[in-house]
Amino acid sequence: MMNELLIDRLRKLGWHHTANQLDSVLEDVSKDNVSYSEFLHTIVLQEIEKQESGQLEKRMKQAKLPYNKTIHDFDFTFQPSLSEKQVKETLTCRFISNGENRILLGPPGVGKTHLAISFAVEAITKGYTALFLTSDDLVEQCRKANEKGTLHRLVNRWSRPDILIIDEVGYFPFDELTANVFFQVVSKRYEKGAMVLTSNKSYLDWGNVFGDEVLATAVLDRLLHHAITFNIKGDSYRLREKKKAGIYPAKLTT
């Protein structure tokens, strides 16, 4: 009866792991004859570890990353144009606390998305919240929200995470609705919420992406004020793998 009452009170405190393991914990303590302070330290430590693990799992799920990649999987030798020092500085996540941005430019296949996800994973591990969106996600969710009359909620939702990752900016032009929502999100996050963007377009081409030179200038003015741009000029990883497999010819002959 006493154990049942204790379990109930532990659950009210949110100590679900300890509550679920109480019988085995008490049994181990009686066998090992540990001190009260040792016992208390053990159950507190186990509960903290379990709660932190659960919170990490929740943040990872909420981030909606397409896959899990870390910087340890990235081949810097294949992309010599990339500053490893700047990448490592970004991985400290100080840029998130400072409300800064990281923008990854380069042709398809050079590792932009991999790096963006690596930044997000590191941030999530350090306790920050994140959200990953592709340009397709932007367009589709803006369209649905506009139909429902909930665009303001969408802007607010995209403004909340500590770090917002938008992948593939420029792979196709934004429609007017998406371009304006993008500007609103950038404006709300300016100097408060960090962003990581990947794009295959140089900044000179962003007028075409947004369909409006003035709007593109306003977006870039806010994005670049506190930002580091990574210009990746190397070869495509995907083509390298195809060449290795003999699928894609190393040289085209005429």
mmCIF file of C-alpha atoms in Angstrom:
data_model
loop_
_atom_site.group_PDB
_atom_site.id
_atom_site.type_symbol
_atom_site.label_atom_id
_atom_site.label_comp_id
_atom_site.label_asym_id
_atom_site.label_seq_id
_atom_site.Cartn_x
_atom_site.Cartn_y
_atom_site.Cartn_z
ATOM 1 C CA MET A 1 0.000 0.000 0.000
ATOM 2 C CA MET A 2 2.813 2.396 0.909
ATOM 3 C CA ASN A 3 4.601 1.633 -2.372
ATOM 4 C CA GLU A 4 1.426 2.316 -4.350
ATOM 5 C CA LEU A 5 1.032 5.667 -2.635
ATOM 6 C CA LEU A 6 4.692 6.513 -3.307
ATOM 7 C CA ILE A 7 4.360 5.537 -6.977
ATOM 8 C CA ASP A 8 1.291 7.755 -7.307
ATOM 9 C CA ARG A 9 3.138 10.715 -5.789
ATOM 10 C CA LEU A 10 6.207 10.147 -7.942
ATOM 11 C CA ARG A 11 4.012 10.280 -11.034
ATOM 12 C CA LYS A 12 2.425 13.518 -9.828
ATOM 13 C CA LEU A 13 5.939 14.944 -9.632
ATOM 14 C CA GLY A 14 6.579 13.771 -13.200
ATOM 15 C CA TRP A 15 9.077 11.133 -12.068
ATOM 16 C CA HIS A 16 7.575 8.456 -14.279
ATOM 17 C CA HIS A 17 10.790 6.491 -14.787
ATOM 18 C CA THR A 18 11.379 6.165 -11.036
ATOM 19 C CA ALA A 19 7.726 5.295 -10.457
ATOM 20 C CA ASN A 20 7.840 2.541 -13.079
ATOM 21 C CA GLN A 21 11.106 1.126 -11.728
ATOM 22 C CA LEU A 22 10.440 1.596 -8.012
ATOM 23 C CA ASP A 23 10.150 -2.072 -6.989
ATOM 24 C CA SER A 24 13.415 -3.075 -8.691
ATOM 25 C CA VAL A 25 15.177 0.055 -7.379
ATOM 26 C CA LEU A 26 14.144 -0.699 -3.788
ATOM 27 C CA GLU A 27 15.184 -4.315 -4.199
ATOM 28 C CA ASP A 28 18.649 -3.324 -5.449
ATOM 29 C CA VAL A 29 19.066 -0.866 -2.581
ATOM 30 C CA SER A 30 18.190 -3.470 0.039
ATOM 31 C CA LYS A 31 20.710 -5.890 -1.478
ATOM 32 C CA ASP A 32 23.556 -3.370 -1.805
ATOM 33 C CA ASN A 33 22.943 -1.723 1.568
ATOM 34 C CA VAL A 34 23.672 1.788 0.226
ATOM 35 C CA SER A 35 23.355 4.996 2.240
ATOM 36 C CA TYR A 36 20.301 7.237 1.991
ATOM 37 C CA SER A 37 22.294 9.951 0.218
ATOM 38 C CA GLU A 38 23.678 7.421 -2.285
ATOM 39 C CA PHE A 39 20.207 6.068 -2.939
ATOM 40 C CA LEU A 40 18.745 9.542 -3.425
ATOM 41 C CA HIS A 41 21.595 10.579 -5.740
ATOM 42 C CA THR A 42 21.128 7.434 -7.854
ATOM 43 C CA ILE A 43 17.392 7.805 -8.397
ATOM 44 C CA VAL A 44 17.665 11.562 -9.075
ATOM 45 C CA LEU A 45 20.448 11.002 -11.632
ATOM 46 C CA GLN A 46 18.538 8.207 -13.374
ATOM 47 C CA GLU A 47 15.379 10.309 -13.513
ATOM 48 C CA ILE A 48 17.236 13.302 -14.972
ATOM 49 C CA GLU A 49 18.922 11.128 -17.619
ATOM 50 C CA LYS A 50 15.608 9.549 -18.581
ATOM 51 C CA GLN A 51 13.814 12.886 -18.791
ATOM 52 C CA GLU A 52 16.611 14.470 -20.834
ATOM 53 C CA SER A 53 16.586 11.488 -23.196
ATOM 54 C CA GLY A 54 12.824 11.841 -23.632
ATOM 55 C CA GLN A 55 13.086 15.581 -24.245
ATOM 56 C CA LEU A 56 15.836 15.048 -26.822
ATOM 57 C CA GLU A 57 13.706 12.476 -28.628
ATOM 58 C CA LYS A 58 10.761 14.892 -28.595
ATOM 59 C CA ARG A 59 12.852 17.765 -30.021
ATOM 60 C CA MET A 60 14.210 15.498 -32.758
ATOM 61 C CA LYS A 61 10.686 14.444 -33.721
ATOM 62 C CA GLN A 62 9.390 18.020 -33.727
ATOM 63 C CA ALA A 63 12.273 19.144 -35.976
ATOM 64 C CA LYS A 64 10.972 16.971 -38.855
ATOM 65 C CA LEU A 65 14.455 16.339 -40.232
ATOM 66 C CA PRO A 66 14.356 14.240 -43.432
ATOM 67 C CA TYR A 67 17.214 12.096 -42.086
ATOM 68 C CA ASN A 68 19.797 12.164 -39.313
ATOM 69 C CA LYS A 69 23.281 13.285 -40.340
ATOM 70 C CA THR A 70 26.110 14.606 -38.211
ATOM 71 C CA ILE A 71 29.246 16.517 -39.115
ATOM 72 C CA HIS A 72 31.271 13.326 -38.549
ATOM 73 C CA ASP A 73 29.772 11.968 -41.786
ATOM 74 C CA PHE A 74 30.913 14.984 -43.827
ATOM 75 C CA ASP A 75 33.967 14.695 -46.089
ATOM 76 C CA PHE A 76 35.783 18.045 -45.885
ATOM 77 C CA THR A 77 38.577 16.798 -48.152
ATOM 78 C CA PHE A 78 36.083 16.567 -51.009
ATOM 79 C CA GLN A 79 34.993 20.207 -50.527
ATOM 80 C CA PRO A 80 38.215 22.251 -50.068
ATOM 81 C CA SER A 81 36.352 25.533 -50.670
ATOM 82 C CA LEU A 82 34.508 25.038 -47.378
ATOM 83 C CA SER A 83 35.983 26.559 -44.211
ATOM 84 C CA GLU A 84 36.129 23.776 -41.629
ATOM 85 C CA LYS A 85 36.918 26.403 -38.990
ATOM 86 C CA GLN A 86 33.681 28.291 -39.703
ATOM 87 C CA VAL A 87 31.711 25.052 -39.713
ATOM 88 C CA LYS A 88 33.112 24.118 -36.297
ATOM 89 C CA GLU A 89 32.305 27.588 -34.985
ATOM 90 C CA THR A 90 28.733 27.132 -36.200
ATOM 91 C CA LEU A 91 28.546 23.785 -34.367
ATOM 92 C CA THR A 92 29.147 25.582 -31.055
ATOM 93 C CA CYS A 93 25.605 26.966 -31.601
ATOM 94 C CA ARG A 94 26.606 30.425 -30.390
ATOM 95 C CA PHE A 95 25.021 31.814 -33.555
ATOM 96 C CA ILE A 96 21.628 30.592 -32.319
ATOM 97 C CA SER A 97 21.872 32.459 -29.020
ATOM 98 C CA ASN A 98 22.933 35.568 -30.989
ATOM 99 C CA GLY A 99 20.054 35.308 -33.481
ATOM 100 C CA GLU A 100 22.444 34.953 -36.416
ATOM 101 C CA ASN A 101 22.020 33.089 -39.711
ATOM 102 C CA ARG A 102 23.995 30.573 -41.740
ATOM 103 C CA ILE A 103 23.470 30.416 -45.501
ATOM 104 C CA LEU A 104 24.824 27.593 -47.639
ATOM 105 C CA LEU A 105 25.171 28.328 -51.352
ATOM 106 C CA GLY A 106 26.303 25.982 -54.093
ATOM 107 C CA PRO A 107 25.228 23.670 -56.907
ATOM 108 C CA PRO A 108 23.229 20.494 -56.239
ATOM 109 C CA GLY A 109 24.980 17.599 -54.518
ATOM 110 C CA VAL A 110 27.805 19.466 -52.743
ATOM 111 C CA GLY A 111 26.546 18.729 -49.222
ATOM 112 C CA LYS A 112 24.453 21.805 -48.365
ATOM 113 C CA THR A 113 21.547 19.849 -46.906
ATOM 114 C CA HIS A 114 23.910 17.518 -45.043
ATOM 115 C CA LEU A 115 25.554 20.502 -43.352
ATOM 116 C CA ALA A 116 22.216 22.144 -42.553
ATOM 117 C CA ILE A 117 20.959 18.953 -40.915
ATOM 118 C CA SER A 118 24.256 18.581 -39.026
ATOM 119 C CA PHE A 119 23.803 22.086 -37.610
ATOM 120 C CA ALA A 120 20.248 21.222 -36.595
ATOM 121 C CA VAL A 121 21.190 17.911 -34.958
ATOM 122 C CA GLU A 122 23.944 19.598 -32.943
ATOM 123 C CA ALA A 123 21.546 22.342 -31.858
ATOM 124 C CA ILE A 124 18.876 19.830 -30.821
ATOM 125 C CA THR A 125 21.468 17.842 -28.859
ATOM 126 C CA LYS A 126 22.427 21.035 -27.011
ATOM 127 C CA GLY A 127 18.805 21.650 -26.002
ATOM 128 C CA TYR A 128 17.593 23.999 -28.750
ATOM 129 C CA THR A 129 14.368 23.542 -30.704
ATOM 130 C CA ALA A 130 14.502 23.284 -34.493
ATOM 131 C CA LEU A 131 12.259 22.945 -37.531
ATOM 132 C CA PHE A 132 13.262 21.769 -41.009
ATOM 133 C CA LEU A 133 11.308 22.863 -44.094
ATOM 134 C CA THR A 134 11.900 22.499 -47.817
ATOM 135 C CA SER A 135 10.767 25.049 -50.392
ATOM 136 C CA ASP A 136 8.020 22.589 -51.336
ATOM 137 C CA ASP A 137 6.862 22.572 -47.706
ATOM 138 C CA LEU A 138 6.751 26.366 -47.712
ATOM 139 C CA VAL A 139 4.595 26.589 -50.815
ATOM 140 C CA GLU A 140 2.243 23.779 -49.827
ATOM 141 C CA GLN A 141 1.724 24.917 -46.238
ATOM 142 C CA CYS A 142 1.241 28.541 -47.293
ATOM 143 C CA ARG A 143 -1.412 27.480 -49.815
ATOM 144 C CA LYS A 144 -3.292 25.386 -47.239
ATOM 145 C CA ALA A 145 -3.082 28.065 -44.553
ATOM 146 C CA ASN A 146 -4.313 30.716 -46.992
ATOM 147 C CA GLU A 147 -7.336 28.580 -47.868
ATOM 148 C CA LYS A 148 -8.139 28.163 -44.156
ATOM 149 C CA GLY A 149 -7.445 31.788 -43.294
ATOM 150 C CA THR A 150 -4.688 30.819 -40.839
ATOM 151 C CA LEU A 151 -1.610 32.424 -42.401
ATOM 152 C CA HIS A 152 -0.873 34.430 -39.239
ATOM 153 C CA ARG A 153 -0.728 31.181 -37.235
ATOM 154 C CA LEU A 154 1.665 29.701 -39.768
ATOM 155 C CA VAL A 155 3.981 32.715 -39.547
ATOM 156 C CA ASN A 156 3.903 32.490 -35.752
ATOM 157 C CA ARG A 157 4.623 28.735 -35.812
ATOM 158 C CA TRP A 158 7.646 29.221 -38.074
ATOM 159 C CA SER A 159 8.868 32.057 -35.857
ATOM 160 C CA ARG A 160 8.933 29.994 -32.646
ATOM 161 C CA PRO A 161 11.779 27.423 -33.048
ATOM 162 C CA ASP A 162 15.248 28.456 -31.884
ATOM 163 C CA ILE A 163 16.556 27.533 -35.323
ATOM 164 C CA LEU A 164 14.581 27.378 -38.580
ATOM 165 C CA ILE A 165 16.124 25.463 -41.496
ATOM 166 C CA ILE A 166 14.785 26.143 -44.996
ATOM 167 C CA ASP A 167 16.211 23.864 -47.667
ATOM 168 C CA GLU A 168 16.355 24.338 -51.450
ATOM 169 C CA VAL A 169 15.559 28.056 -51.664
ATOM 170 C CA GLY A 170 15.699 28.908 -55.358
ATOM 171 C CA TYR A 171 15.148 25.477 -56.883
ATOM 172 C CA PHE A 172 11.965 27.001 -58.274
ATOM 173 C CA PRO A 173 10.511 30.564 -58.035
ATOM 174 C CA PHE A 174 8.184 31.307 -55.120
ATOM 175 C CA ASP A 175 4.656 32.422 -55.876
ATOM 176 C CA GLU A 176 3.608 35.817 -54.519
ATOM 177 C CA LEU A 177 1.946 34.339 -51.420
ATOM 178 C CA THR A 178 4.965 32.243 -50.395
ATOM 179 C CA ALA A 179 7.393 35.086 -51.074
ATOM 180 C CA ASN A 180 5.435 37.419 -48.784
ATOM 181 C CA VAL A 181 5.104 34.836 -46.011
ATOM 182 C CA PHE A 182 8.849 34.129 -46.271
ATOM 183 C CA PHE A 183 9.520 37.848 -45.816
ATOM 184 C CA GLN A 184 7.219 37.986 -42.771
ATOM 185 C CA VAL A 185 9.007 35.027 -41.149
ATOM 186 C CA VAL A 186 12.459 36.512 -41.825
ATOM 187 C CA SER A 187 11.289 39.853 -40.397
ATOM 188 C CA LYS A 188 9.849 38.269 -37.227
ATOM 189 C CA ARG A 189 12.990 36.228 -36.659
ATOM 190 C CA TYR A 190 15.379 39.112 -37.416
ATOM 191 C CA GLU A 191 18.017 39.367 -34.650
ATOM 192 C CA LYS A 192 15.944 37.013 -32.458
ATOM 193 C CA GLY A 193 15.690 33.614 -34.147
ATOM 194 C CA ALA A 194 18.484 31.905 -36.080
ATOM 195 C CA MET A 195 17.970 30.572 -39.591
ATOM 196 C CA VAL A 196 19.889 28.171 -41.812
ATOM 197 C CA LEU A 197 19.142 28.361 -45.533
ATOM 198 C CA THR A 198 20.443 26.335 -48.456
ATOM 199 C CA SER A 199 20.232 27.577 -52.028
ATOM 200 C CA ASN A 200 21.587 26.767 -55.466
ATOM 201 C CA LYS A 201 21.240 30.412 -56.504
ATOM 202 C CA SER A 202 23.642 33.300 -55.942
ATOM 203 C CA TYR A 203 22.221 36.328 -54.164
ATOM 204 C CA LEU A 204 22.095 38.180 -57.485
ATOM 205 C CA ASP A 205 19.453 35.678 -58.651
ATOM 206 C CA TRP A 206 17.183 35.982 -55.622
ATOM 207 C CA GLY A 207 15.096 38.647 -57.356
ATOM 208 C CA ASN A 208 13.936 35.930 -59.748
ATOM 209 C CA VAL A 209 13.325 33.512 -56.858
ATOM 210 C CA PHE A 210 11.012 35.973 -55.091
ATOM 211 C CA GLY A 211 9.582 37.445 -58.274
ATOM 212 C CA ASP A 212 10.330 40.925 -56.958
ATOM 213 C CA GLU A 213 13.721 42.638 -56.727
ATOM 214 C CA VAL A 214 12.583 45.006 -53.958
ATOM 215 C CA LEU A 215 11.252 42.140 -51.818
ATOM 216 C CA ALA A 216 14.392 40.062 -52.419
ATOM 217 C CA THR A 217 16.555 43.028 -51.359
ATOM 218 C CA ALA A 218 14.514 43.464 -48.178
ATOM 219 C CA VAL A 219 14.824 39.739 -47.362
ATOM 220 C CA LEU A 220 18.581 39.695 -47.988
ATOM 221 C CA ASP A 221 19.095 42.901 -46.008
ATOM 222 C CA ARG A 222 17.695 41.172 -42.905
ATOM 223 C CA LEU A 223 19.206 37.749 -43.529
ATOM 224 C CA LEU A 224 22.740 38.951 -44.200
ATOM 225 C CA HIS A 225 22.990 41.578 -41.467
ATOM 226 C CA HIS A 226 24.150 38.920 -38.980
ATOM 227 C CA ALA A 227 25.172 35.950 -41.100
ATOM 228 C CA ILE A 228 27.940 33.791 -42.467
ATOM 229 C CA THR A 229 27.648 32.583 -46.044
ATOM 230 C CA PHE A 230 29.266 29.296 -47.054
ATOM 231 C CA ASN A 231 29.980 29.262 -50.798
ATOM 232 C CA ILE A 232 30.586 25.625 -51.693
ATOM 233 C CA LYS A 233 32.146 25.280 -55.124
ATOM 234 C CA GLY A 234 33.138 21.623 -55.190
ATOM 235 C CA ASP A 235 31.862 18.609 -57.099
ATOM 236 C CA SER A 236 28.692 16.665 -56.401
ATOM 237 C CA TYR A 237 28.912 13.827 -53.870
ATOM 238 C CA ARG A 238 26.142 11.988 -55.685
ATOM 239 C CA LEU A 239 27.974 12.111 -59.013
ATOM 240 C CA ARG A 240 31.158 10.950 -57.262
ATOM 241 C CA GLU A 241 29.365 7.877 -55.950
ATOM 242 C CA LYS A 242 27.907 7.159 -59.387
ATOM 243 C CA LYS A 243 31.361 7.439 -60.949
ATOM 244 C CA LYS A 244 32.722 5.008 -58.365
ATOM 245 C CA ALA A 245 29.947 2.579 -59.190
ATOM 246 C CA GLY A 246 30.594 2.975 -62.933
ATOM 247 C CA ILE A 247 27.113 4.412 -63.497
ATOM 248 C CA TYR A 248 28.187 7.903 -64.502
ATOM 249 C CA PRO A 249 31.163 8.387 -66.877
ATOM 250 C CA ALA A 250 34.098 10.296 -65.420
ATOM 251 C CA LYS A 251 34.648 12.021 -68.788
ATOM 252 C CA LEU A 252 32.295 12.506 -71.696
ATOM 253 C CA THR A 253 33.800 11.609 -75.049
ATOM 254 C CA THR A 254 32.692 12.859 -78.460
#
